[in-house]
Amino acid sequence: RASSSPPPLLLERAPSFARRSILPRPSTTQPPARTMQSTLARPASLARSSATLSSSATHRGVGLAVTSPAPRLARRGANRGVVKVRAEASEKNLEVMRKFSEQYAKGSGTYFCMDKSVTAVVIQGLAEHKDTLGSPLCPCRHYDDKEAEVKSGFWNCPCVPMRERKECHCMLFLTEDNDFVGDEQTITIDEVVELSEGMM
């Protein structure tokens, strides 16, 4: 059977750039064992990588799903620094408005909301308005001109509707027939700070 290799003399006389076309090319019908082995091994490694990515993505997805609706305690911890600064900035008026709220509730025969975070947030808002405006303007309403509202006095706590009809827009002072009334007329400064964290 004739050899598939070209004669030596032809190789010597052929230019260097042509020798590549003269030399027999290795058969591509069946790759060498090592090449075949690596070809077979590659999909497995890719599959492992895909599985890792899928697992990582799933893990992250679950993590987000779990931590996104974080419990209230976690939110407090995350926002503690910011809220602490706000509380310290109005520490004096925060205590003034806390005492006022207790005294007015007892004097008017009203009670705080069953959810005391409502009470805490309103007291915090009143204290901040007292800091910035000089008067405890109702924090539960929108005003085009807060300074003008303070001078008017209508919405300075206790507002006119509260004084005349015991109607508190903020739900700070609730009558016994209110669906959301609680049974307390006192709240500590710690409760005010803690329950209003992350909500202002």
Short mmCIF file of C-alpha atoms in Angstrom, two decimals:
data_model
loop_
_atom_site.label_atom_id
_atom_site.label_comp_id
_atom_site.label_asym_id
_atom_site.label_seq_id
_atom_site.Cartn_x
_atom_site.Cartn_y
_atom_site.Cartn_z
CA ARG A 1 0.00 0.00 0.00
CA ALA A 2 1.34 3.43 -0.99
CA SER A 3 2.56 5.65 1.83
CA SER A 4 0.62 8.82 2.44
CA SER A 5 3.83 10.74 3.28
CA PRO A 6 5.37 12.89 0.47
CA PRO A 7 8.84 12.03 -0.88
CA PRO A 8 11.74 13.57 1.09
CA LEU A 9 13.08 15.27 -2.03
CA LEU A 10 9.79 17.07 -2.59
CA LEU A 11 9.84 18.38 0.95
CA GLU A 12 13.40 19.68 0.59
CA ARG A 13 12.64 21.54 -2.64
CA ALA A 14 9.32 22.95 -1.57
CA PRO A 15 9.27 26.50 -0.15
CA SER A 16 8.82 26.76 3.60
CA PHE A 17 5.35 28.30 3.31
CA ALA A 18 4.24 25.39 1.08
CA ARG A 19 5.51 22.60 3.30
CA ARG A 20 2.51 23.00 5.56
CA SER A 21 0.15 22.20 2.72
CA ILE A 22 2.26 19.27 1.58
CA LEU A 23 2.59 17.65 4.99
CA PRO A 24 -0.25 15.27 5.81
CA ARG A 25 -2.81 16.69 8.21
CA PRO A 26 -3.84 14.64 11.25
CA SER A 27 -7.21 13.00 10.95
CA THR A 28 -10.03 14.97 12.62
CA THR A 29 -12.53 12.16 12.64
CA GLN A 30 -11.50 11.02 16.11
CA PRO A 31 -9.74 13.36 18.54
CA PRO A 32 -6.87 12.08 20.68
CA ALA A 33 -7.77 10.51 23.99
CA ARG A 34 -6.68 13.55 25.98
CA THR A 35 -8.70 15.93 23.82
CA MET A 36 -11.73 13.68 24.03
CA GLN A 37 -11.30 13.40 27.76
CA SER A 38 -11.12 17.16 28.24
CA THR A 39 -14.07 17.63 25.88
CA LEU A 40 -16.14 15.22 27.91
CA ALA A 41 -15.00 16.72 31.18
CA ARG A 42 -15.80 20.29 30.19
CA PRO A 43 -19.60 20.07 30.25
CA ALA A 44 -19.43 18.56 33.71
CA SER A 45 -17.33 21.47 34.97
CA LEU A 46 -19.68 23.90 33.29
CA ALA A 47 -22.61 22.13 34.87
CA ARG A 48 -20.96 22.44 38.26
CA SER A 49 -20.36 26.15 37.64
CA SER A 50 -23.97 26.61 36.56
CA ALA A 51 -25.16 24.74 39.61
CA THR A 52 -22.99 26.95 41.82
CA LEU A 53 -24.31 30.11 40.18
CA SER A 54 -27.87 28.85 40.41
CA SER A 55 -27.39 27.94 44.04
CA SER A 56 -25.79 31.31 44.74
CA ALA A 57 -28.55 33.17 42.98
CA THR A 58 -31.19 31.15 44.78
CA HIS A 59 -29.45 31.79 48.07
CA ARG A 60 -29.33 35.49 47.35
CA GLY A 61 -32.91 35.49 46.27
CA VAL A 62 -33.98 33.80 49.48
CA GLY A 63 -31.78 36.13 51.46
CA LEU A 64 -33.43 39.14 49.94
CA ALA A 65 -36.86 37.66 50.44
CA VAL A 66 -36.10 37.05 54.11
CA THR A 67 -34.27 40.23 54.94
CA SER A 68 -36.31 42.63 52.83
CA PRO A 69 -39.33 42.61 55.13
CA ALA A 70 -36.98 42.96 58.11
CA PRO A 71 -38.47 42.71 61.56
CA ARG A 72 -39.05 45.92 63.43
CA LEU A 73 -36.18 45.26 65.82
CA ALA A 74 -33.71 44.98 62.95
CA ARG A 75 -34.88 48.27 61.47
CA ARG A 76 -34.42 49.97 64.79
CA GLY A 77 -30.86 48.81 65.01
CA ALA A 78 -30.11 49.95 61.46
CA ASN A 79 -31.56 53.42 62.02
CA ARG A 80 -30.50 53.89 65.60
CA GLY A 81 -27.76 56.43 64.82
CA VAL A 82 -29.96 58.73 62.76
CA VAL A 83 -32.89 58.64 65.15
CA LYS A 84 -30.65 59.11 68.14
CA VAL A 85 -29.38 62.38 66.71
CA ARG A 86 -32.91 63.59 66.05
CA ALA A 87 -34.02 62.64 69.56
CA GLU A 88 -31.01 64.30 71.19
CA ALA A 89 -31.54 67.44 69.13
CA SER A 90 -34.98 67.85 70.71
CA GLU A 91 -34.31 66.11 74.02
CA LYS A 92 -35.64 68.98 76.10
CA ASN A 93 -38.81 69.51 74.07
CA LEU A 94 -39.30 65.77 73.69
CA GLU A 95 -39.62 65.52 77.46
CA VAL A 96 -41.81 68.65 77.56
CA MET A 97 -44.23 67.21 75.01
CA ARG A 98 -44.22 63.80 76.68
CA LYS A 99 -45.26 65.31 80.00
CA PHE A 100 -47.82 67.56 78.32
CA SER A 101 -49.38 64.56 76.55
CA GLU A 102 -49.73 62.62 79.80
CA GLN A 103 -51.21 65.57 81.67
CA TYR A 104 -53.63 66.52 78.91
CA ALA A 105 -54.82 62.92 78.49
CA LYS A 106 -55.59 62.68 82.20
CA GLY A 107 -57.16 66.14 82.33
CA SER A 108 -59.38 65.58 79.29
CA GLY A 109 -60.36 62.00 80.14
CA THR A 110 -58.80 60.66 76.94
CA TYR A 111 -56.37 57.81 76.35
CA PHE A 112 -53.46 57.00 74.09
CA CYS A 113 -53.84 54.74 71.07
CA MET A 114 -53.67 50.98 71.60
CA ASP A 115 -50.60 51.07 69.33
CA LYS A 116 -48.26 53.26 71.34
CA SER A 117 -45.96 53.77 68.37
CA VAL A 118 -48.65 56.18 67.12
CA THR A 119 -48.38 58.11 70.38
CA ALA A 120 -44.58 58.10 70.23
CA VAL A 121 -44.40 59.37 66.64
CA VAL A 122 -46.87 62.20 67.32
CA ILE A 123 -44.98 63.30 70.43
CA GLN A 124 -41.74 63.23 68.45
CA GLY A 125 -43.32 65.37 65.73
CA LEU A 126 -44.70 67.86 68.24
CA ALA A 127 -41.27 68.19 69.85
CA GLU A 128 -39.58 68.81 66.51
CA HIS A 129 -42.10 71.50 65.61
CA LYS A 130 -41.54 73.10 68.99
CA ASP A 131 -37.81 73.10 68.22
CA THR A 132 -38.10 74.54 64.72
CA LEU A 133 -41.22 76.71 65.00
CA GLY A 134 -41.39 77.52 68.69
CA SER A 135 -44.85 75.93 69.04
CA PRO A 136 -46.14 72.33 68.98
CA LEU A 137 -47.90 72.58 65.63
CA CYS A 138 -49.91 69.46 64.78
CA PRO A 139 -47.47 67.20 62.87
CA CYS A 140 -50.18 65.19 61.11
CA ARG A 141 -51.26 67.82 58.61
CA HIS A 142 -49.78 69.45 55.51
CA TYR A 143 -49.20 73.20 55.66
CA ASP A 144 -48.34 75.63 52.90
CA ASP A 145 -46.96 78.03 55.49
CA LYS A 146 -46.12 76.57 58.89
CA GLU A 147 -45.10 79.90 60.39
CA ALA A 148 -48.46 81.41 59.48
CA GLU A 149 -50.27 78.41 60.97
CA VAL A 150 -48.33 78.77 64.20
CA LYS A 151 -49.38 82.43 64.44
CA SER A 152 -52.98 81.47 63.73
CA GLY A 153 -52.88 78.99 66.62
CA PHE A 154 -55.71 76.86 65.25
CA TRP A 155 -53.56 73.73 64.83
CA ASN A 156 -51.21 74.26 67.75
CA CYS A 157 -51.58 71.27 70.08
CA PRO A 158 -54.09 70.98 71.65
CA CYS A 159 -55.82 72.17 68.49
CA VAL A 160 -59.22 73.86 68.38
CA PRO A 161 -61.09 70.67 67.31
CA MET A 162 -59.54 68.83 70.27
CA ARG A 163 -60.35 71.56 72.76
CA GLU A 164 -63.91 72.03 71.54
CA ARG A 165 -65.01 68.54 70.46
CA LYS A 166 -62.26 66.16 71.62
CA GLU A 167 -61.39 65.37 68.02
CA CYS A 168 -57.70 64.64 67.68
CA HIS A 169 -56.58 64.41 64.06
CA CYS A 170 -53.32 62.72 65.11
CA MET A 171 -55.00 60.08 67.30
CA LEU A 172 -52.86 61.21 70.21
CA PHE A 173 -55.85 61.75 72.49
CA LEU A 174 -58.69 59.27 71.99
CA THR A 175 -62.07 59.06 73.68
CA GLU A 176 -63.30 55.80 75.13
CA ASP A 177 -65.68 55.16 72.24
CA ASN A 178 -62.90 55.26 69.64
CA ASP A 179 -62.17 51.92 67.96
CA PHE A 180 -58.41 52.37 68.46
CA VAL A 181 -58.38 53.61 72.04
CA GLY A 182 -56.01 51.97 74.48
CA ASP A 183 -56.13 51.93 78.26
CA GLU A 184 -53.01 53.97 79.06
CA GLN A 185 -52.45 57.64 79.79
CA THR A 186 -48.72 57.42 80.40
CA ILE A 187 -45.69 56.82 78.20
CA THR A 188 -42.01 56.85 79.17
CA ILE A 189 -39.27 58.77 77.37
CA ASP A 190 -37.64 55.45 76.47
CA GLU A 191 -40.87 54.30 74.83
CA VAL A 192 -41.11 57.53 72.86
CA VAL A 193 -37.57 57.16 71.50
CA GLU A 194 -37.74 53.43 70.89
CA LEU A 195 -41.18 53.26 69.31
CA SER A 196 -40.59 56.23 66.99
CA GLU A 197 -37.29 54.94 65.64
CA GLY A 198 -37.27 54.45 61.88
CA MET A 199 -40.75 55.95 61.52
CA MET A 200 -39.97 59.64 61.33
#
